[in-house]
Coordinates of C-alpha atoms (C1' of nucleotides) in Angstrom, one line a residue:
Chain A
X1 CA -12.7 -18.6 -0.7
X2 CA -13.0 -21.3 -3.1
X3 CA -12.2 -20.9 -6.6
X4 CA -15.6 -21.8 -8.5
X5 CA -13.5 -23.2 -11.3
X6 CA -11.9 -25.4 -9.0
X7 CA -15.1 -27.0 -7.4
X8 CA -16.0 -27.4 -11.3
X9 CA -13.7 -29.6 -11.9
X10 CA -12.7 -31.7 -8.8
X11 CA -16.6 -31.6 -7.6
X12 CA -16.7 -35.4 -6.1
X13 CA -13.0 -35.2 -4.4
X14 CA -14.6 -31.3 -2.7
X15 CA -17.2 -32.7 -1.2
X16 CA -15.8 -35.5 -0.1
X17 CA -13.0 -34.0 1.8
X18 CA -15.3 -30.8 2.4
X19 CA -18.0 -33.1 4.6
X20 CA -15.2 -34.4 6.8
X21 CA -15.8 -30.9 8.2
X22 CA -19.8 -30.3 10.1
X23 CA -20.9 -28.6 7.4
X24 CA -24.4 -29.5 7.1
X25 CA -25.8 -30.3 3.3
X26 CA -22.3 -29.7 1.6
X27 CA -23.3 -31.9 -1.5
X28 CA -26.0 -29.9 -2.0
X29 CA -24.7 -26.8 -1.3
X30 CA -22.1 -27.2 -4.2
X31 CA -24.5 -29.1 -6.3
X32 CA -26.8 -25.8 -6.3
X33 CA -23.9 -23.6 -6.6
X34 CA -22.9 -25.5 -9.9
X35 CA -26.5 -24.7 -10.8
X36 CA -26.1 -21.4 -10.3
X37 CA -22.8 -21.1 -12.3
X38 CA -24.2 -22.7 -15.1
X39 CA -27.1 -19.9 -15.3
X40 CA -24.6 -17.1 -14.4
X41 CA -22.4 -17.8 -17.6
X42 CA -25.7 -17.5 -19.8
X43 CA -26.4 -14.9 -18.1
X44 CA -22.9 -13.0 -18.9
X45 CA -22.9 -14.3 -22.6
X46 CA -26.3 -12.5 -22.9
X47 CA -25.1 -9.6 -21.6
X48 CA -22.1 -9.8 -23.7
X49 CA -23.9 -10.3 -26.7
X50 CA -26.3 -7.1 -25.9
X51 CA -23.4 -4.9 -24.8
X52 CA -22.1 -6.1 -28.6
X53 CA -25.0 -5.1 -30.2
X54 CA -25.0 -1.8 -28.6
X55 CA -21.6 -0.7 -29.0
X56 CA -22.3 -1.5 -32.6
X57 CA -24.9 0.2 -33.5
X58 CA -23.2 3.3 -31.8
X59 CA -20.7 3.1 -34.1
X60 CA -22.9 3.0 -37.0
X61 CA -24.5 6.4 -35.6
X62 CA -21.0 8.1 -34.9
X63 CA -19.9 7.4 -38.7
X64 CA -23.7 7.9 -39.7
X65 CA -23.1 11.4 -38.1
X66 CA -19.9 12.0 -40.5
X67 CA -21.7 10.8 -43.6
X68 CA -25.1 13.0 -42.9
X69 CA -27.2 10.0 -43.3
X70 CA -29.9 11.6 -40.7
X71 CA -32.8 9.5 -41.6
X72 CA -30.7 5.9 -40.3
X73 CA -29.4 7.9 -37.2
X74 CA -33.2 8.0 -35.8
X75 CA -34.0 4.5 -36.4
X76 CA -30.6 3.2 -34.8
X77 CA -31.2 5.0 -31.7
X78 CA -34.4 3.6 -31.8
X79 CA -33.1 0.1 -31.5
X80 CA -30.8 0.9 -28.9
X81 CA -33.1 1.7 -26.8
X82 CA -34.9 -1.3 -26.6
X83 CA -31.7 -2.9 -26.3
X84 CA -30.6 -0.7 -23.4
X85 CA -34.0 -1.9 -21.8
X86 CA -33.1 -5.4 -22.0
X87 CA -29.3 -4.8 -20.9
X88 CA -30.3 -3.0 -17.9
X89 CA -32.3 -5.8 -16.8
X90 CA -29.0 -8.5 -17.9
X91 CA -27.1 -6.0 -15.5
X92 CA -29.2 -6.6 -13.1
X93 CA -29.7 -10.4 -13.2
X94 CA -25.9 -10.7 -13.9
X95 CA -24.8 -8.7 -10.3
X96 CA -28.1 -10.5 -8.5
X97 CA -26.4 -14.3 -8.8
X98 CA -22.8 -12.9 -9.2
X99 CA -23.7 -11.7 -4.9
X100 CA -25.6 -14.7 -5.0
X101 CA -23.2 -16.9 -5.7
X102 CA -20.2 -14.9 -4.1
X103 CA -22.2 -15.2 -0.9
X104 CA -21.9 -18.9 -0.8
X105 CA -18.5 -19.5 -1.8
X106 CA -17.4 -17.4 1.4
X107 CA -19.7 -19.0 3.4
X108 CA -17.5 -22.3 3.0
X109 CA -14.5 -23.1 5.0
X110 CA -11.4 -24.5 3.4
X111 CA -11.4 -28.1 1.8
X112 CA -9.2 -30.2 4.5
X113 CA -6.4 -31.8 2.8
X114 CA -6.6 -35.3 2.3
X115 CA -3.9 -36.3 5.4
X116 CA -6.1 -34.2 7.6
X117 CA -7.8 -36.6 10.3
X118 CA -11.2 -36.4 10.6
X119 CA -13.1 -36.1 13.9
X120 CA -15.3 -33.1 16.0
X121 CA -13.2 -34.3 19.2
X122 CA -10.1 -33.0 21.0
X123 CA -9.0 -36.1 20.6
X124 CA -9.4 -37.1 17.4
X125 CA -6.5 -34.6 17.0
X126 CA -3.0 -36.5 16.1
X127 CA -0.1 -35.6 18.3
X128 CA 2.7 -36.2 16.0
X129 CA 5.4 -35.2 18.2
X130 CA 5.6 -35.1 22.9
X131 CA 8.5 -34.2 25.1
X132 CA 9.3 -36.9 27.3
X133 CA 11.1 -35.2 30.4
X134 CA 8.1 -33.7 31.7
X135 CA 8.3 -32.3 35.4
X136 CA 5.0 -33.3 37.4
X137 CA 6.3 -32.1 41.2
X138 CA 3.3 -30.9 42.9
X139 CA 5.4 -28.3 44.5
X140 CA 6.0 -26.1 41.0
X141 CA 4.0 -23.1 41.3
X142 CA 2.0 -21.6 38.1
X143 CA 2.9 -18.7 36.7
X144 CA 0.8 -16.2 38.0
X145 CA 2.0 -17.0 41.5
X146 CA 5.2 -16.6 40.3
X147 CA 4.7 -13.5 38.6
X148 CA 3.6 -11.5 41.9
X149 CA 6.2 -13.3 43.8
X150 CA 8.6 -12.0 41.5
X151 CA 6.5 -8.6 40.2
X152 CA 7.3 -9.4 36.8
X153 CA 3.9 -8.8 35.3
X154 CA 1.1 -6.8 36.9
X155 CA -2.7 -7.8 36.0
X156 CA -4.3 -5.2 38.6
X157 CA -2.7 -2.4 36.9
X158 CA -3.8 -3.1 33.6
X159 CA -7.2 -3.9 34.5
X160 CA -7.0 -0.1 36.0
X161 CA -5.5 1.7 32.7
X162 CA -7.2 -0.5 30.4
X163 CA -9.3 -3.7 31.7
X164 CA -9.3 -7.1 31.8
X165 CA -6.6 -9.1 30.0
X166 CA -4.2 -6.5 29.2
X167 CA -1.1 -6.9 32.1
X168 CA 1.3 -4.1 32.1
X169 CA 5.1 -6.4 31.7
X170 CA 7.3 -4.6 34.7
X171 CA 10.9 -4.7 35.1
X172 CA 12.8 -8.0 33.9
X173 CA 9.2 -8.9 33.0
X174 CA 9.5 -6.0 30.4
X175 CA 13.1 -7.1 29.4
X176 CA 12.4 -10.5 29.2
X177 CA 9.5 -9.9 27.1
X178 CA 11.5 -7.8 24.5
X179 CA 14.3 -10.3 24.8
X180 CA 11.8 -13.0 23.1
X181 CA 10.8 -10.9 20.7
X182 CA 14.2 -9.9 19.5
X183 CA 15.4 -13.4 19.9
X184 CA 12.6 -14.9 17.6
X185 CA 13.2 -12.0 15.1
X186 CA 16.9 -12.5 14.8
X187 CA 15.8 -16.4 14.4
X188 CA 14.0 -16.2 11.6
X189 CA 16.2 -13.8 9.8
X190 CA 18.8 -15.8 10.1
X191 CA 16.6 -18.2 8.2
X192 CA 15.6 -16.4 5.2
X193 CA 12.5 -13.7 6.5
X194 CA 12.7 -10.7 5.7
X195 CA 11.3 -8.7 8.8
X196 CA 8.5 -6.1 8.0
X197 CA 6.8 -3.6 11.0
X198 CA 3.3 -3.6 9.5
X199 CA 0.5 -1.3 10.9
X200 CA -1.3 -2.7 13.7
X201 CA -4.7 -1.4 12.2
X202 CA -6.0 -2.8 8.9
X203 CA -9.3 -1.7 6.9
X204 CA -11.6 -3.7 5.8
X205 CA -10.8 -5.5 2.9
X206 CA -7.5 -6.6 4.3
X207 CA -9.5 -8.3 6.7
X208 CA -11.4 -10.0 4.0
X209 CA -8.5 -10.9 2.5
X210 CA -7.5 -13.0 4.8
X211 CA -10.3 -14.4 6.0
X212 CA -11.3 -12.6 9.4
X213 CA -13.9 -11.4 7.8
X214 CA -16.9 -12.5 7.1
X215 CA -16.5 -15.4 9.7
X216 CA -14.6 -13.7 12.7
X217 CA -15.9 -10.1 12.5
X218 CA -16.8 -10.6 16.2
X219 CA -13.5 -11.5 17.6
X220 CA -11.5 -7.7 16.4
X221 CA -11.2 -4.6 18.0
X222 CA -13.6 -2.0 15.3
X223 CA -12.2 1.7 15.4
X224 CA -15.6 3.3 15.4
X225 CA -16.4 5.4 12.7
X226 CA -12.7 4.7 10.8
X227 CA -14.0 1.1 9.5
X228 CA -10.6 -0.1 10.8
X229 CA -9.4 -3.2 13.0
X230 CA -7.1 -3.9 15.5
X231 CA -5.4 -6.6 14.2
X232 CA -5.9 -10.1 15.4
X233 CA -2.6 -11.5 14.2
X234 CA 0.5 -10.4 11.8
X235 CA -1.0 -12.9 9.3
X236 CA -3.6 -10.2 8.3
X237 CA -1.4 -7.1 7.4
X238 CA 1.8 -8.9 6.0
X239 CA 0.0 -11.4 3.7
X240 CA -2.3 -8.4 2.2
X241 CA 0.6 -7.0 1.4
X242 CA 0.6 -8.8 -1.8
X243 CA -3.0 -7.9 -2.6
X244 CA -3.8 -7.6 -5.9
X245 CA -0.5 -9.0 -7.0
X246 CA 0.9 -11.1 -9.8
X247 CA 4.3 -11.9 -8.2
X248 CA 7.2 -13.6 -10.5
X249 CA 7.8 -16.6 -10.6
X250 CA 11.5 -16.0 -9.7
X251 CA 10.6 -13.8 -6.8
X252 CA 8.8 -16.9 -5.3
X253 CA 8.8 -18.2 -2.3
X254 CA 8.3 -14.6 -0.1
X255 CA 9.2 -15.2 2.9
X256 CA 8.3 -12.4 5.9
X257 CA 8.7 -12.2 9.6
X258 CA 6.8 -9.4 11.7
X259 CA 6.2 -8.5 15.5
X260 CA 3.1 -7.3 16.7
X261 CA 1.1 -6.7 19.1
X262 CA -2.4 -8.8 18.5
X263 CA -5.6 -7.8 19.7
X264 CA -8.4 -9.8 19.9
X265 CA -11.7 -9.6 21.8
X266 CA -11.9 -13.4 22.8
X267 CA -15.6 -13.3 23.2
X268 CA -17.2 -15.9 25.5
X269 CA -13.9 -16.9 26.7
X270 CA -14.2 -17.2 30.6
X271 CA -13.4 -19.5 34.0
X272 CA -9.6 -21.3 35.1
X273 CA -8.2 -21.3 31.4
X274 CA -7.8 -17.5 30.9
X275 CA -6.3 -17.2 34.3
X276 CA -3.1 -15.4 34.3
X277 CA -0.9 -15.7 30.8
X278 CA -2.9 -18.2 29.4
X279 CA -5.8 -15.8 27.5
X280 CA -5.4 -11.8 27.0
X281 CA -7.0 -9.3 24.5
X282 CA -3.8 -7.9 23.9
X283 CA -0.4 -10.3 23.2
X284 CA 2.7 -10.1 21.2
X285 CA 3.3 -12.6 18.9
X286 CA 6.1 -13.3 15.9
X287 CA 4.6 -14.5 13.1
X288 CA 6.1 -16.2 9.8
X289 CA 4.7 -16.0 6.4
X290 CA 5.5 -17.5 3.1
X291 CA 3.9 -17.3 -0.2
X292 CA 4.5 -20.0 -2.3
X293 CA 3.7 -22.1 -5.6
X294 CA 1.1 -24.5 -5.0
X295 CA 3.7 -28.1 -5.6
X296 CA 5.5 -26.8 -2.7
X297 CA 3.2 -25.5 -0.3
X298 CA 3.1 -29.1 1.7
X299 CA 7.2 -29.0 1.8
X300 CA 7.3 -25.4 3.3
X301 CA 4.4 -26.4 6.3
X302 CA 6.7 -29.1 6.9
X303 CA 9.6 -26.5 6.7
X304 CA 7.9 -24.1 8.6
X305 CA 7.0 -27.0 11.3
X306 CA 10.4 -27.7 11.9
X307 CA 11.5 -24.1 12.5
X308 CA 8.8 -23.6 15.4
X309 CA 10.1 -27.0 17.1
X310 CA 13.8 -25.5 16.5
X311 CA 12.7 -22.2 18.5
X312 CA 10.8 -24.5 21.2
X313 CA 13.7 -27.1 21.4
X314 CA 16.5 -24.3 22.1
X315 CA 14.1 -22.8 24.5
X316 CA 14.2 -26.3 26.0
X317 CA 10.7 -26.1 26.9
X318 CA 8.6 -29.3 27.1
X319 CA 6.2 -29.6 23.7
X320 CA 4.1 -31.2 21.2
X321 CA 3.1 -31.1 18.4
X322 CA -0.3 -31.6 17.1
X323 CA -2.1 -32.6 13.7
X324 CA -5.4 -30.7 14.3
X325 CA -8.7 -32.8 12.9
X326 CA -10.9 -31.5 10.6
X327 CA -13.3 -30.2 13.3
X328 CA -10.5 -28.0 15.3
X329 CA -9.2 -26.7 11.6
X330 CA -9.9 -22.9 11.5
X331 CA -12.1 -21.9 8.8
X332 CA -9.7 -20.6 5.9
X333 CA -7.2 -23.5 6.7
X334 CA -6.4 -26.8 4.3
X335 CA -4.4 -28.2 7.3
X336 CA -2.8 -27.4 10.7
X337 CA 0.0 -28.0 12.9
X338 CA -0.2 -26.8 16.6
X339 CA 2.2 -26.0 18.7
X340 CA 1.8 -26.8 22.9
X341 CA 3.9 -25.9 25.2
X342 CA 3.6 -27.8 28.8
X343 CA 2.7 -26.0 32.2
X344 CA 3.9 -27.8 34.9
X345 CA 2.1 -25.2 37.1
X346 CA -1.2 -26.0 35.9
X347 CA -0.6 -29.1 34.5
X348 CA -1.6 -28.9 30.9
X349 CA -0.7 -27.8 27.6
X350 CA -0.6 -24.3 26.3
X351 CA -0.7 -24.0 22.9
X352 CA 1.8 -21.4 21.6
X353 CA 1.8 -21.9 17.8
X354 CA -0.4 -22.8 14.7
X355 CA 0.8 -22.8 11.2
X356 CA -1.4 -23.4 8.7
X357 CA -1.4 -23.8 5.2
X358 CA -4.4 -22.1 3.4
X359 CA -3.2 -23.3 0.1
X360 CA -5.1 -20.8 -2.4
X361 CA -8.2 -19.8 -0.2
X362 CA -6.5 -16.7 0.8
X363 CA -5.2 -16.1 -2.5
X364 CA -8.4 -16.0 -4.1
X365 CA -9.5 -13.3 -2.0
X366 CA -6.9 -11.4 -1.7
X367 CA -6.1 -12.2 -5.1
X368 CA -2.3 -13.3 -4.9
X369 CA -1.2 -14.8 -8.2
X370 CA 2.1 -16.0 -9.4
X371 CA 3.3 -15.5 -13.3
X372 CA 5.0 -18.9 -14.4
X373 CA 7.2 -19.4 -16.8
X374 CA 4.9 -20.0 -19.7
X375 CA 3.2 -17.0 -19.1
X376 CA 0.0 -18.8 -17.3
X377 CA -1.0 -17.4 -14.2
X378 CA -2.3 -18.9 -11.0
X379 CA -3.2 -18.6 -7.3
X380 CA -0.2 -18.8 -4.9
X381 CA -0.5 -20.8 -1.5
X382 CA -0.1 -18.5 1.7
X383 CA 1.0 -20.2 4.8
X384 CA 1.7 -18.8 8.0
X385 CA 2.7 -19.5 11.7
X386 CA 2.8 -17.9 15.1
X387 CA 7.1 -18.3 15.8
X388 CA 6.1 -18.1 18.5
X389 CA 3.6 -16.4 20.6
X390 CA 4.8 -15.1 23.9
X391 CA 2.5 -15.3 26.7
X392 CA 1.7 -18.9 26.5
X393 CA 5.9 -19.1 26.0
X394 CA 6.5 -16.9 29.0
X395 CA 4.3 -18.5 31.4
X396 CA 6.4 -22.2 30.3
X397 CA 9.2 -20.7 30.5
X398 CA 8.3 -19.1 34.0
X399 CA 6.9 -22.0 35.6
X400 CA 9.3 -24.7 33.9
X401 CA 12.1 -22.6 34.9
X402 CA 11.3 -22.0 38.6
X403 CA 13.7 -23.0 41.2
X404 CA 13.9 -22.3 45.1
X405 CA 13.3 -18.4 45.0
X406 CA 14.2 -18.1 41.4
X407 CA 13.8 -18.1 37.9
X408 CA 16.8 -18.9 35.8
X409 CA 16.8 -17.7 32.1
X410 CA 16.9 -20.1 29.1
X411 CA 20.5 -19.6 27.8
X412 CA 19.9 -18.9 24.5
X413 CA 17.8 -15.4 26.0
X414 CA 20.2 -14.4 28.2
X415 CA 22.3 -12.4 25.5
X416 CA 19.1 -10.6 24.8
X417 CA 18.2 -10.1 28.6
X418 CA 21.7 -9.2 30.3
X419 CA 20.6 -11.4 33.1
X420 CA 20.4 -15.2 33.7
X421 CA 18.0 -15.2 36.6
X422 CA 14.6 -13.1 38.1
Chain B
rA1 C1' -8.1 20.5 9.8
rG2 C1' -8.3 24.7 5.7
rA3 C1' -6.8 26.2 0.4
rG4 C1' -5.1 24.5 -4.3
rA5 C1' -3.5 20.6 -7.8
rG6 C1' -3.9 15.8 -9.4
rG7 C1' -5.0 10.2 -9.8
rU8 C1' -4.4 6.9 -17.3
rG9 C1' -0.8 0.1 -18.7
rG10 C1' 5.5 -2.5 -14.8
rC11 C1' 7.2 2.9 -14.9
rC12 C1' 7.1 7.9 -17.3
rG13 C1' 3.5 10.3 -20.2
rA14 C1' -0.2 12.0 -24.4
rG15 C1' -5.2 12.0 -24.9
rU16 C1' -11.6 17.2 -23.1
rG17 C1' -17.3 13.4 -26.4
rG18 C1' -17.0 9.0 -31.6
rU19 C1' -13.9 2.7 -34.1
rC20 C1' -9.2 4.4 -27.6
rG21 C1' -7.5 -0.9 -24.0
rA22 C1' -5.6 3.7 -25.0
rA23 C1' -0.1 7.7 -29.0
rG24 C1' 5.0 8.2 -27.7
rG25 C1' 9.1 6.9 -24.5
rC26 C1' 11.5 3.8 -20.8
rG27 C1' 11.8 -1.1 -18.9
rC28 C1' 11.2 -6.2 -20.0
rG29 C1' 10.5 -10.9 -23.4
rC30 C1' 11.6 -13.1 -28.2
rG31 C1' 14.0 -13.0 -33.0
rC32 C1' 17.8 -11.0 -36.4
rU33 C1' 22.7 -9.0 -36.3
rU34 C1' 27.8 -10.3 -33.5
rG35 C1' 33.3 -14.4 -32.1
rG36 C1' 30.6 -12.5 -27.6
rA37 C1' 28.4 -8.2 -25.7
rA38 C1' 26.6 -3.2 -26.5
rA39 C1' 24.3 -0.5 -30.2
rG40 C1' 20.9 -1.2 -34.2
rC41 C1' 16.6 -3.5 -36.6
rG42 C1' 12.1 -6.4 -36.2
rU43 C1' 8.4 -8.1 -33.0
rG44 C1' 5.7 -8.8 -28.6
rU45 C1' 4.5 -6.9 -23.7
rA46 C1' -2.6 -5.4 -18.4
rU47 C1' -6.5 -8.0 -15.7
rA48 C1' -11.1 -10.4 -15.1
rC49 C1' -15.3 -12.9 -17.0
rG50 C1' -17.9 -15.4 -21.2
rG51 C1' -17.6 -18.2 -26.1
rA52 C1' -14.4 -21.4 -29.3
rU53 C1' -10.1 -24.6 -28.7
rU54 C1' -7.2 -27.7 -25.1
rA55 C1' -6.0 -33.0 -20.7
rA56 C1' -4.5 -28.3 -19.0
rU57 C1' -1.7 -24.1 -20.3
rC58 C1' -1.2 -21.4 -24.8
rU59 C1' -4.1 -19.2 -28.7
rU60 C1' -8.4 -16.8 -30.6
rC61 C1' -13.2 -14.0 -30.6
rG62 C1' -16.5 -11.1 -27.4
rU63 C1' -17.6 -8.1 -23.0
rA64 C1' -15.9 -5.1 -18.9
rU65 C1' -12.2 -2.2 -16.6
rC66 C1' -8.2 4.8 -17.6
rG67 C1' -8.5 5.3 -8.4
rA68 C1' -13.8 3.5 -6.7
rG69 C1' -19.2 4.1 -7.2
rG70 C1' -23.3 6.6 -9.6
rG71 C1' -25.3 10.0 -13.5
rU72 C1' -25.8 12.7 -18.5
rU73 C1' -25.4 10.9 -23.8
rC74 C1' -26.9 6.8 -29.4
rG75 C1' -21.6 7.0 -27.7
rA76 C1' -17.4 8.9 -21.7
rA77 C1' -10.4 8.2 -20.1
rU78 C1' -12.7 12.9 -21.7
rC79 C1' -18.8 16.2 -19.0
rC80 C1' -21.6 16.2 -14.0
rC81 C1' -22.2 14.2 -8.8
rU82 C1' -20.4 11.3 -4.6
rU83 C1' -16.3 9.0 -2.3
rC84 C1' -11.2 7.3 -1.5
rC85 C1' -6.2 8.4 -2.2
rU86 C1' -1.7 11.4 -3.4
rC87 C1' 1.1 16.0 -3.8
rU88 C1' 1.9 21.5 -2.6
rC89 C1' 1.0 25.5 0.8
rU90 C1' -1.1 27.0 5.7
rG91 C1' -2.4 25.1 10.6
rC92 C1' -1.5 21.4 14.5
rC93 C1' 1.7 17.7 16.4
rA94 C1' 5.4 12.7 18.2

RNA sequence: AGAGAGGUGGCCGAGUGGUCGAAGGCGCGCGCUUGGAAAGCGUGUAUACGGAUUAAUCUUCGUAUCGAGGGUUCGAAUCCCUUCCUCUCUGCCA
């Protein structure tokens, strides 16, 4: 969510980066929201001032009450009565444009940063970064042929225990599974993480926090009755960890790895590109998040960049990497930086990573503030980024590894798997 | 799940209707002291919003906040209701 303050005082440079997005009207929108800012701080110094008044003349009755003066006692209560009257309507007014205006700022999306291209199209997306070595040999099977040829990863079995899009890993499909997950784990410890096991479920207001909801209600798993979610990604439980927390300056930047399993209902999604690997309701994923100050935030997506293209390049799977336009940004994000993997199978590009930096729209919700130096506080920047997630890694790594009746293992797995080939 | 107890500032903890944003202690910051450190002394130490001030921060005044929401009262941390959470005992269970 946007910081009111913020759109105060860089009002022109907001709307200009903001309308590189479709939002329809945005000038408008944040010309009326001014509008309505201006009224709601008249509105809170008239309640202030009546609340003032109040208090005041309850005083004056308490000491009133000490000093027996019983005749004054009447007549204050009097007048704070007809105060109380006009307070109960400021309280009113005051909470009416408070939702009013609340409501608007999280119907926004995140201001684009100024590098961001602009474009609605696929390809007004920027690809920074391609492999060259690709394989294109028509004889390379995908990765669900693969997978039954090798019974690595059954889909029939978990459309029978569950449904649709959750396959049951068998065998070495099981291993090689937990070998990736252990392998990009140890990674990013070795970099500076600090590896939490959140809980996969998450209320409400973590989910605001973040930014899944309002916008992306519609896309998690609800516990009915518990007002709790199956978590869509890591990002949600690890960064509202820091809720409602001033967090030293010295203790700056936090820096946390997690494993989960992500849920997520993928409504609408149907036809050739969920086949096999390449769309499921239920995936692992490692994810990477930092909390930072807001000078550095640009440095640490950069940073953050180049450890998902470390992961990919010792993987040696073919990738790019992709500067997403201001039409494929996600809602909450300032900019973005995918992650595709190729599949020679099926001849396209799988992507297995976004990172994102949200600058301080997740901080405001979840209200994550740093304490500088001088005592000032202000809104960290959250980033985050999948490192990596596996299916769309697995089916690569299946399909670009494929050989005669085999599958060999990337090298850097095999200390993790105990075998070098499936 | 049943019974009981409880939720107060970074932490501990006092406060059962009146000037309480909150005693006291610990911790931490700053200053004095010291050759240096400890101790000691002094001083400061929540957040949000609004006003004044500022380039901004700081500062200052006001308002709100003692788990959350509602109620009683001129006045609520204190009384009542609802709800969430924690602890102890009992039950169940990986």
């Amino acid at each position: 969510m946007l910081e009111i303050k913020n759109i105060r005082n860089n009002k022109d440079e907001i709307i200009l980066n903001l309308s590189k997005r479709k939002v329809n009207n945005i000038k408008s929108i944040i010309n009326d929201l001014i509008k309505l800012d201006d009224k709601r701080k008249k509105i809170k110094s008239l309640y202030d001032n009546l609340n003032s008044q109040y208090n005041q003349s309850s005083k004056e009755i308490g000491i009133n009450i000490k000093e027996g003066k019983n005749s004054k006692i009447e007549d204050l209560k009097k007048q704070n009565s007809v105060i109380k009257e006009d307070i109960k309507k400021t309280t009113e007014d005051l909470k009416l444009i408070e939702k009013e205006i609340f409501d608007i700022l999280t119907s926004i999306p995140n201001v684009p940063y100024k590098n961001v291209p602009q474009g609605n199209k696929q390809e007004n997306n920027e690809i920074v970064f391609e492999s060259e070595a690709i394989k294109i040999e028509n004889k390379l099977l995908p990765h669900w042929d693969l997978i039954k040829k090798h019974k690595i990863i059954d889909f029939e079995l978990g459309n029978k225990i569950t449904s649709a899009g959750f396959p049951v890993y068998v065998n070495k499909g099981a291993k090689l599974q937990r070998a990736l997950i252990n392998y990009f784990l140890d990674e990013a410890i070795k970099k500076g993480y600090t590896e939490i096991q959140p809980p996969i479920l998450i209320n409400e207001n973590s989910a605001f926090g973040t930014g899944q909801i309002p916008d992306k209600e519609g896309q998690m798993y609800k516990i009915e009755n518990e007002n709790l979610f199956l978590i869509p990604t890591a990002e949600v439980p690890i960064t509202n960890v820091y809720q409602n927390t001033i967090i030293d300056t010295n203790d700056i930047p936090i820096k946390n790895v997690a494993y989960t399993p992500c849920f997520r209902k993928e409504a609408g999604s149907w036809g050739s590109h969920v086949r096999g690997l390449n769309r499921l309701h239920q995936f692992d994923k490692v994810e990477i998040v930092q909390i930072v100050s807001p000078e550095k935030s640009y440095s640490i997506l950069d940073e953050m960049c180049n450890y998902v293209e470390e992961l990919l390049k010792n993987l040696n799977l073919p990738y790019r990497k992709i500067r997403l336009c201001s039409g494929d940004l996600g809602f909450t994000s300032a900019m973005t930086y995918d992650f595709e993997v190729f599949s020679p199978g099926q001849k396209k590009w799988l992507e297995c990573s976004s990172v994102s930096n949200f600058e301080t729209y997740q901080s405001n919700r979840a209200n994550i503030k740093i304490k500088l130096e001088n005592r000032s506080k202000v809104l960290a920047h959250t980033l985050n980024g999948s490192a990596l997630a596996l299916p769309r890694i697995l089916a690569s790594i299946i399909e670009n590894y494929q050989s005669n009746n085999k599958i060999k293992i990337p090298k850097v797995l095999i200390p993790y798997t105990g075998f070098d080939e499936i």
